[in-house]
Coordinates of C-alpha atoms in Angstrom, one line a residue:
Chain R
M763 CA 3.1 -16.7 -80.7
N764 CA 2.9 -17.5 -76.9
G765 CA -0.1 -19.6 -77.2
S766 CA -0.5 -22.9 -78.7
I767 CA 1.9 -24.7 -80.9
E768 CA -0.6 -26.3 -83.1
P769 CA -0.6 -23.6 -86.0
T770 CA 3.2 -24.3 -86.5
L771 CA 2.5 -28.0 -86.5
F772 CA 0.1 -27.6 -89.1
V773 CA 2.5 -25.8 -91.3
S774 CA 5.1 -28.3 -90.9
A775 CA 2.6 -31.2 -91.8
A776 CA 1.6 -29.1 -94.8
L777 CA 5.3 -28.6 -95.9
F778 CA 5.9 -32.4 -95.5
A779 CA 2.9 -33.3 -97.6
L780 CA 3.8 -30.9 -100.4
G781 CA 7.3 -32.3 -100.4
A782 CA 5.8 -35.7 -100.7
I783 CA 3.7 -34.5 -103.7
G784 CA 6.7 -33.0 -105.4
F785 CA 8.7 -36.2 -104.9
L786 CA 6.2 -38.5 -106.3
T787 CA 5.1 -36.4 -109.3
R788 CA 8.2 -34.7 -110.8
R789 CA 10.3 -36.3 -113.4
N790 CA 13.3 -34.0 -113.0
L791 CA 15.9 -35.7 -110.7
I792 CA 17.0 -32.4 -109.1
L793 CA 13.5 -31.4 -108.4
M794 CA 12.9 -34.8 -106.7
I795 CA 15.8 -34.1 -104.3
L796 CA 14.6 -30.6 -103.6
S797 CA 11.2 -31.9 -102.7
A798 CA 12.8 -34.4 -100.3
E799 CA 14.9 -31.3 -98.7
M800 CA 11.5 -29.6 -98.2
M801 CA 10.1 -32.7 -96.3
L802 CA 13.1 -32.2 -94.0
H803 CA 12.2 -28.6 -93.5
G804 CA 8.9 -29.6 -92.4
V805 CA 10.3 -32.2 -89.9
A806 CA 12.8 -29.7 -88.5
L807 CA 10.1 -27.2 -87.9
S808 CA 8.1 -29.6 -86.0
M809 CA 11.3 -30.7 -84.0
V810 CA 11.8 -27.1 -82.9
T811 CA 8.1 -26.5 -82.1
F812 CA 8.1 -29.6 -79.8
G813 CA 11.3 -28.6 -78.2
R814 CA 9.7 -25.3 -77.3
L815 CA 6.6 -27.1 -76.0
H816 CA 8.7 -29.0 -73.4
G817 CA 11.0 -26.0 -72.7
N818 CA 14.0 -27.9 -73.8
N819 CA 16.9 -27.4 -76.1
E820 CA 16.9 -31.0 -77.2
G821 CA 14.5 -30.2 -80.2
Q822 CA 16.8 -27.6 -81.5
I823 CA 20.0 -29.7 -81.1
F824 CA 18.1 -32.5 -83.1
T825 CA 17.5 -29.9 -85.7
I826 CA 21.2 -29.2 -86.0
F827 CA 21.8 -32.9 -86.8
I828 CA 18.9 -32.7 -89.3
L829 CA 20.9 -29.8 -91.0
T830 CA 24.0 -31.8 -91.0
V831 CA 22.4 -34.9 -92.5
A832 CA 20.5 -32.8 -95.1
A833 CA 23.8 -31.4 -96.3
C834 CA 25.6 -34.7 -96.5
E835 CA 22.4 -36.2 -98.4
A836 CA 22.3 -33.2 -100.9
G837 CA 25.9 -33.5 -101.7
L838 CA 25.8 -37.3 -102.3
A839 CA 22.6 -37.1 -104.1
L840 CA 24.0 -34.4 -106.5
A841 CA 27.2 -36.4 -107.1
L842 CA 24.8 -39.4 -108.2
I843 CA 22.6 -37.2 -110.2
L844 CA 25.7 -35.9 -112.2
S845 CA 26.9 -39.5 -112.6
L846 CA 23.4 -40.4 -114.0
Y847 CA 23.3 -37.4 -116.3
H848 CA 26.8 -38.3 -117.6
R849 CA 25.4 -41.6 -118.7
T850 CA 22.2 -40.3 -120.5
K851 CA 22.8 -36.6 -121.0
S852 CA 19.2 -36.1 -119.3
L853 CA 17.8 -35.4 -116.0
D854 CA 14.6 -37.5 -116.8
M855 CA 14.0 -40.0 -114.1
D856 CA 11.9 -42.2 -116.5
L857 CA 14.9 -43.1 -118.7
W858 CA 16.1 -45.0 -115.7
S859 CA 12.7 -46.9 -115.4
A860 CA 14.0 -49.1 -118.2
L861 CA 16.0 -50.8 -115.6
R862 CA 13.5 -53.7 -115.1
E863 CA 12.9 -57.3 -116.1
D864 CA 11.9 -58.1 -119.6
D865 CA 8.5 -59.4 -118.7
M866 CA 7.4 -56.4 -116.5
P867 CA 5.1 -53.9 -118.2
S868 CA 6.6 -50.3 -118.9
P869 CA 5.8 -47.8 -116.0
V870 CA 2.8 -45.6 -116.4
G871 CA 3.4 -42.4 -118.2
Y872 CA 6.6 -43.3 -119.9
E873 CA 5.1 -44.2 -123.3
S874 CA 2.3 -41.6 -123.1
T875 CA 4.4 -38.6 -122.6
I876 CA 6.6 -39.1 -125.6
G877 CA 3.7 -38.1 -127.8
D878 CA 2.5 -34.7 -126.3
I879 CA 5.6 -32.6 -126.1
P880 CA 4.4 -29.0 -126.4
A881 CA 6.2 -26.5 -128.6
N882 CA 9.5 -25.1 -127.3
T883 CA 8.7 -21.6 -126.9
H884 CA 10.7 -20.8 -123.9
P885 CA 13.9 -18.7 -124.2
T886 CA 17.2 -20.8 -123.6
Q887 CA 18.4 -21.1 -120.1
P888 CA 22.0 -20.8 -119.1
T889 CA 23.8 -23.9 -120.2
L890 CA 27.2 -25.2 -121.1
T891 CA 28.0 -26.5 -124.4
P892 CA 26.8 -30.1 -124.5
A893 CA 29.4 -32.7 -124.8
G894 CA 28.9 -35.6 -127.1
L895 CA 26.0 -36.4 -129.5
P896 CA 22.3 -36.4 -128.6
L897 CA 21.1 -39.8 -127.5
D898 CA 18.4 -42.0 -128.9
P899 CA 15.5 -42.0 -126.5
K900 CA 14.8 -45.6 -127.3
T901 CA 18.2 -46.8 -126.2
P902 CA 19.5 -44.3 -123.9
L903 CA 21.9 -46.5 -121.9
Q904 CA 24.1 -47.4 -124.9
S905 CA 27.2 -45.4 -124.6
Q906 CA 28.3 -43.8 -127.8
R907 CA 32.0 -43.6 -128.7
V908 CA 33.0 -39.9 -129.0
T909 CA 36.4 -38.8 -129.6
R910 CA 38.0 -36.2 -127.3
E911 CA 38.3 -33.5 -130.1
E912 CA 34.5 -33.4 -130.4
T913 CA 33.9 -32.7 -126.8
N914 CA 36.3 -29.8 -126.4
T915 CA 34.4 -26.8 -125.2
H916 CA 35.3 -23.9 -127.3
V917 CA 35.3 -20.7 -125.3
Chain N
M1112 CA -21.2 -38.9 -92.6
P1113 CA -21.7 -37.0 -89.2
W1114 CA -18.0 -37.1 -88.9
I1115 CA -17.7 -35.2 -92.2
Q1116 CA -20.3 -32.8 -91.0
H1117 CA -18.4 -32.3 -87.8
N1118 CA -15.0 -31.7 -89.3
W1119 CA -16.2 -30.0 -92.5
A1120 CA -14.1 -26.8 -91.6
L1121 CA -11.0 -28.9 -91.8
L1122 CA -11.8 -31.0 -94.8
L1123 CA -13.1 -28.1 -97.0
P1124 CA -9.5 -26.4 -97.3
L1125 CA -7.9 -29.8 -97.7
V1126 CA -10.1 -30.7 -100.8
L1127 CA -9.7 -27.2 -102.3
G1128 CA -5.8 -27.5 -101.7
A1129 CA -5.7 -31.0 -103.4
V1130 CA -7.6 -29.7 -106.4
G1131 CA -5.6 -26.6 -106.6
V1132 CA -2.2 -28.5 -106.5
W1133 CA -3.5 -31.1 -109.0
L1134 CA -4.6 -28.3 -111.5
M1135 CA -1.2 -26.5 -111.2
M1136 CA 1.0 -29.4 -111.8
P1137 CA 2.7 -29.3 -115.2
G1138 CA 1.0 -31.5 -117.9
T1139 CA -1.5 -31.2 -120.6
R1140 CA -4.5 -30.8 -118.4
S1141 CA -3.1 -28.1 -116.3
I1142 CA -4.9 -24.8 -115.7
R1143 CA -2.6 -22.8 -113.7
P1144 CA -4.4 -19.7 -112.8
L1145 CA -7.5 -21.7 -111.7
G1146 CA -5.3 -23.9 -109.6
G1147 CA -3.5 -20.8 -108.1
L1148 CA -7.1 -19.5 -107.0
A1149 CA -7.9 -22.7 -105.6
C1150 CA -4.7 -22.9 -103.5
L1151 CA -5.2 -19.4 -102.3
G1152 CA -8.8 -20.1 -101.1
A1153 CA -7.4 -23.2 -99.4
L1154 CA -4.9 -21.1 -97.6
A1155 CA -7.4 -18.5 -96.7
L1156 CA -9.8 -21.0 -95.3
G1157 CA -7.1 -22.8 -93.4
F1158 CA -5.8 -19.9 -91.8
Q1159 CA -9.5 -18.9 -90.5
L1160 CA -9.1 -22.2 -88.4
I1161 CA -6.2 -20.9 -86.6
A1162 CA -7.5 -18.4 -84.3
G1163 CA -4.2 -16.9 -83.1
E1164 CA -3.7 -13.8 -81.0
R1165 CA -4.0 -10.6 -82.8
D1166 CA -0.7 -9.1 -82.0
V1167 CA 2.5 -8.7 -83.9
S1168 CA 3.8 -12.3 -83.5
G1169 CA 0.4 -13.5 -84.7
A1170 CA 0.8 -11.3 -87.7
M1171 CA 4.2 -12.4 -88.5
F1172 CA 3.2 -16.1 -88.1
V1173 CA 0.6 -15.6 -90.8
I1174 CA 2.8 -13.6 -93.0
F1175 CA 5.7 -16.4 -92.8
S1176 CA 3.3 -19.4 -93.2
I1177 CA 1.5 -18.0 -96.2
A1178 CA 5.0 -17.2 -97.8
C1179 CA 6.1 -20.8 -96.9
L1180 CA 3.1 -22.7 -98.1
G1181 CA 2.8 -20.5 -101.3
S1182 CA 6.3 -20.8 -102.3
A1183 CA 6.2 -24.6 -101.5
V1184 CA 3.3 -25.0 -104.0
L1185 CA 4.9 -22.9 -106.5
M1186 CA 8.1 -24.9 -106.2
I1187 CA 6.6 -28.4 -106.8
T1188 CA 4.5 -27.1 -109.7
S1189 CA 7.1 -25.0 -111.4
R1190 CA 8.0 -25.8 -115.0
N1191 CA 11.4 -24.4 -114.7
P1192 CA 13.9 -26.0 -112.4
V1193 CA 15.8 -22.9 -111.8
Y1194 CA 12.6 -21.0 -110.7
A1195 CA 11.9 -24.0 -108.5
A1196 CA 15.2 -23.7 -106.7
L1197 CA 14.6 -20.1 -106.1
W1198 CA 11.0 -20.8 -104.7
F1199 CA 12.8 -23.3 -102.4
A1200 CA 15.1 -20.5 -101.3
V1201 CA 11.8 -18.5 -100.4
V1202 CA 10.6 -21.5 -98.4
T1203 CA 13.8 -21.8 -96.5
L1204 CA 13.6 -18.2 -95.6
S1205 CA 10.1 -18.5 -94.4
V1206 CA 10.9 -21.5 -92.2
C1207 CA 13.8 -19.6 -90.6
G1208 CA 11.2 -16.9 -89.9
L1209 CA 9.0 -19.6 -88.0
F1210 CA 12.3 -20.7 -86.3
L1211 CA 12.7 -17.3 -84.9
L1212 CA 9.0 -17.4 -83.8
Q1213 CA 9.7 -20.6 -81.9
S1214 CA 12.6 -19.2 -79.9
A1215 CA 15.4 -20.5 -82.1
P1216 CA 17.5 -17.7 -83.2
F1217 CA 20.6 -19.5 -83.7
L1218 CA 18.9 -22.3 -85.7
A1219 CA 17.4 -19.7 -88.1
A1220 CA 20.9 -18.1 -88.9
A1221 CA 22.5 -21.5 -89.2
S1222 CA 19.6 -22.6 -91.6
I1223 CA 20.0 -19.7 -93.7
I1224 CA 23.7 -20.0 -94.1
V1225 CA 23.7 -24.0 -94.6
Y1226 CA 20.5 -24.2 -96.6
A1227 CA 20.2 -21.0 -98.5
G1228 CA 23.9 -20.3 -98.7
A1229 CA 25.4 -23.7 -99.4
I1230 CA 22.8 -26.4 -100.4
I1231 CA 20.6 -24.2 -102.8
V1232 CA 23.7 -22.8 -104.4
T1233 CA 25.1 -26.3 -105.1
F1234 CA 21.7 -27.3 -106.6
L1235 CA 21.7 -24.2 -108.8
F1236 CA 25.3 -25.2 -110.0
V1237 CA 24.2 -28.7 -110.7
I1238 CA 21.0 -27.4 -112.6
M1239 CA 23.2 -25.3 -114.8
L1240 CA 25.8 -28.0 -115.3
A1241 CA 23.1 -30.6 -116.4
Q1242 CA 21.0 -28.4 -118.4
Q1243 CA 19.7 -29.2 -122.0
S1244 CA 19.3 -26.5 -124.4
G1245 CA 16.0 -25.0 -124.3
N1246 CA 13.1 -26.4 -122.2
S1247 CA 13.2 -30.1 -121.5
T1248 CA 10.4 -32.5 -122.2
Y1249 CA 10.7 -34.0 -118.7
D1250 CA 9.8 -30.8 -116.9
Q1251 CA 6.5 -30.3 -119.0
S1252 CA 4.7 -33.2 -117.5
S1253 CA 4.3 -34.9 -114.2
R1254 CA 3.6 -38.5 -113.3
Q1255 CA 0.2 -39.1 -111.8
P1256 CA -0.5 -35.6 -110.3
F1257 CA -4.1 -36.6 -109.2
C1258 CA -3.2 -39.7 -107.4
A1259 CA -0.2 -37.9 -105.7
A1260 CA -2.3 -34.9 -104.7
V1261 CA -5.2 -37.1 -103.3
S1262 CA -2.9 -39.4 -101.3
A1263 CA -0.7 -36.6 -100.0
F1264 CA -3.6 -34.5 -98.9
T1265 CA -5.2 -37.6 -97.2
L1266 CA -1.9 -37.8 -95.3
L1267 CA -2.2 -34.1 -94.3
G1268 CA -5.7 -34.5 -93.3
L1269 CA -4.7 -37.4 -90.9
L1270 CA -1.8 -35.4 -89.4
L1271 CA -4.1 -32.4 -88.8
I1272 CA -6.8 -34.5 -87.2
T1273 CA -4.2 -36.0 -85.0
F1274 CA -2.8 -32.6 -84.0
Q1275 CA -6.4 -31.3 -83.3
T1276 CA -7.3 -34.2 -81.2
W1277 CA -4.1 -33.9 -79.3
G1278 CA -4.6 -30.2 -79.0
T1279 CA -8.0 -30.6 -77.4
Q1280 CA -6.7 -33.4 -75.1
Q1281 CA -4.1 -31.1 -73.9
Q1282 CA -6.7 -28.3 -73.2
Q1283 CA -8.8 -30.7 -71.3
L1284 CA -5.9 -31.7 -69.0
A1285 CA -5.0 -28.2 -68.5
E1286 CA -8.5 -27.4 -67.4
K1287 CA -8.6 -30.4 -65.2
A1288 CA -5.4 -29.3 -63.6
K1289 CA -6.6 -25.7 -63.0
L1290 CA -9.8 -26.9 -61.4
A1291 CA -8.4 -29.6 -59.2
P1292 CA -8.5 -28.8 -55.4
V1293 CA -5.3 -28.6 -53.4
V1294 CA -4.6 -32.2 -52.3
I1295 CA -2.3 -32.9 -49.3
A1296 CA 0.1 -35.3 -50.7
T1297 CA 1.7 -37.4 -47.9
P1298 CA 4.5 -39.3 -49.4
A1299 CA 5.1 -42.3 -47.3
P1300 CA 8.6 -42.2 -45.7
V1301 CA 10.4 -45.2 -46.6
P1302 CA 12.5 -46.3 -43.6
P1303 CA 16.0 -47.7 -44.6
P1304 CA 16.1 -51.5 -44.1
A1305 CA 17.3 -52.5 -40.6
P1306 CA 20.8 -54.0 -41.4
T1307 CA 21.5 -57.3 -39.9
A1308 CA 24.6 -56.9 -38.0
P1309 CA 26.8 -59.8 -38.7
S1310 CA 29.6 -58.5 -36.7
S1311 CA 29.6 -58.4 -33.1
G1312 CA 28.3 -55.5 -31.3
G1313 CA 24.7 -54.8 -30.5
S1314 CA 24.3 -51.4 -31.7
G1315 CA 22.9 -51.4 -35.1
M1316 CA 21.9 -48.3 -37.2
P1317 CA 19.2 -46.3 -35.8
V1318 CA 16.0 -46.3 -37.8
P1319 CA 15.0 -42.7 -38.4
S1320 CA 11.4 -42.0 -37.2
S1321 CA 9.0 -40.7 -39.8
G1322 CA 8.8 -36.9 -39.9
P1323 CA 5.6 -34.9 -40.3
A1324 CA 4.0 -35.3 -43.8
P1325 CA 4.6 -32.2 -45.9
L1326 CA 2.0 -30.3 -47.6
A1327 CA 2.2 -30.3 -51.5
P1328 CA -0.5 -29.3 -53.9
S1329 CA -1.0 -31.5 -57.0
G1330 CA -0.3 -29.9 -60.2
P1331 CA 0.2 -31.0 -63.9
P1332 CA 2.6 -34.2 -64.2
V1333 CA 6.1 -33.1 -64.0
V1334 CA 8.2 -34.1 -67.1
V1335 CA 11.7 -34.7 -66.2
A1336 CA 14.0 -34.6 -69.2
A1337 CA 16.5 -37.4 -69.7
H1338 CA 19.3 -34.9 -70.8
H1339 CA 19.6 -32.5 -67.7
L1340 CA 22.0 -30.2 -69.2
S1341 CA 19.7 -29.5 -72.2
K1342 CA 17.2 -27.5 -70.1
P1343 CA 18.1 -23.9 -70.2
L1344 CA 19.5 -22.3 -67.0
P1345 CA 17.2 -19.9 -65.1
T1346 CA 19.3 -17.0 -66.2
E1347 CA 19.2 -18.1 -69.9
E1348 CA 16.4 -18.3 -72.5
L1349 CA 15.3 -21.1 -74.6
G1350 CA 17.4 -21.3 -77.7
Q1351 CA 20.2 -19.2 -76.6
L1352 CA 23.6 -20.2 -78.2
R1353 CA 25.2 -20.7 -74.9
G1354 CA 22.8 -23.2 -73.8
L1355 CA 22.7 -25.0 -77.0
G1356 CA 26.5 -25.3 -76.9
R1357 CA 26.5 -26.6 -73.5
A1358 CA 24.0 -29.1 -74.2
L1359 CA 25.6 -30.1 -77.4
F1360 CA 28.9 -30.9 -76.2
S1361 CA 27.9 -32.4 -72.9
D1362 CA 24.6 -34.5 -73.5
F1363 CA 25.0 -35.0 -77.2
L1364 CA 28.8 -35.4 -77.7
F1365 CA 28.8 -38.8 -79.2
S1366 CA 26.2 -37.5 -81.7
V1367 CA 28.4 -34.6 -82.6
E1368 CA 31.4 -36.7 -83.2
I1369 CA 29.4 -39.1 -85.4
A1370 CA 27.8 -36.1 -87.2
G1371 CA 31.4 -35.0 -87.9
T1372 CA 32.4 -38.5 -89.2
L1373 CA 29.2 -38.6 -91.5
L1374 CA 30.4 -35.3 -93.0
L1375 CA 33.7 -36.7 -93.6
I1376 CA 32.1 -40.0 -95.3
A1377 CA 30.0 -37.8 -97.3
S1378 CA 32.8 -35.7 -98.7
I1379 CA 34.8 -38.8 -99.6
G1380 CA 31.8 -40.4 -101.2
A1381 CA 31.0 -37.3 -103.3
I1382 CA 34.6 -37.2 -104.5
A1383 CA 34.4 -41.0 -105.4
L1384 CA 31.1 -40.8 -107.0
A1385 CA 31.8 -37.7 -109.2
P1386 CA 32.1 -38.6 -112.8
R1387 CA 35.7 -39.0 -113.9
R1388 CA 37.4 -37.2 -116.7
A1389 CA 38.6 -39.0 -119.7
Q1390 CA 42.2 -38.3 -118.7
G1391 CA 44.1 -37.4 -115.7
T1392 CA 43.4 -38.5 -112.2
L1393 CA 40.1 -39.1 -110.2

């Protein structure tokens, strides 16, 4: 494309907007972080494009730094997600929306989605043997005492 | 109203795209095939706006962009997190293809290695570690898909209109620069200030006489980069690794060191944040 840079800027803006949609709507913690990474993709693309507009290497150098920061952010975010999963045995974001004052209303969507859960027809996905007992969705933050023998994974 | 009539070619794919993404979002009211058709229609209409050159690079741009945006939509609307991570890998590959079209070969290779090779693999590990048996409830529904689609596509519309306005401004500037007649620019020579000679001696510095005014045509305004070493040499191309390395370790040396420190802090933080075992260290 030796012509204008606008079409590539359109694509980068669309990537950013789609990443924003994914971050706002999905309830899975990992999918939220993946959508944030997609927003970073859009920004990196626009950086490279503007660098080419000015005939400079500065855009690409800044994109190298974006890559570095994205890697750090992904590592730390996944460590946090694993800690949260360790507490509630679930990747649901809405379980953590119970961290609010007592007089505030519950967030939209939390109560209504408990009812309409579709039937579990999908085949099981690769997983490890879950450790510990399943949690009560009403009080997910209470830790339950489990002995070490129950959590041994039997290979 | 006249604004909508003037910009309908831009608004129609946006509205179609918002409706398509909303319909594809997981939830009880989701009609995935219809949403997919609407998104494809939005892509087709959107690409009509981009009248690129009909050559190989234009065709490659269309292929990479459609792959990019299509897999992006499929990633955010997928019910299975493993599929979503794999669609994100396709997004990464398409963005690297677009990097290649923008004269950034090193960045394309580096992005593939770092993103598709390290970050996505780590995500897949964590998805498989944190999996519940069978499909989970929280992947089957989304929070406020309609509001999110409307607001994000409004943002996208504003960005596209800004780019379009900027693009037409640049075109007008370029046309004005082409049509402007050659103007004789006479830079007024600034004589050095005659120094007062405090010391004895009568001979001060001779003031140079103003030479003949040089002829210079006026062109587009010259943009001088703040970082001189970031500009590629005349013997180099833009984005060549040698020029990137030279600029990185001369103009941006402090940033490189800080980025290294950031990586160190992030690894320490990840070790500190990881959930602890019941026995043993860490």
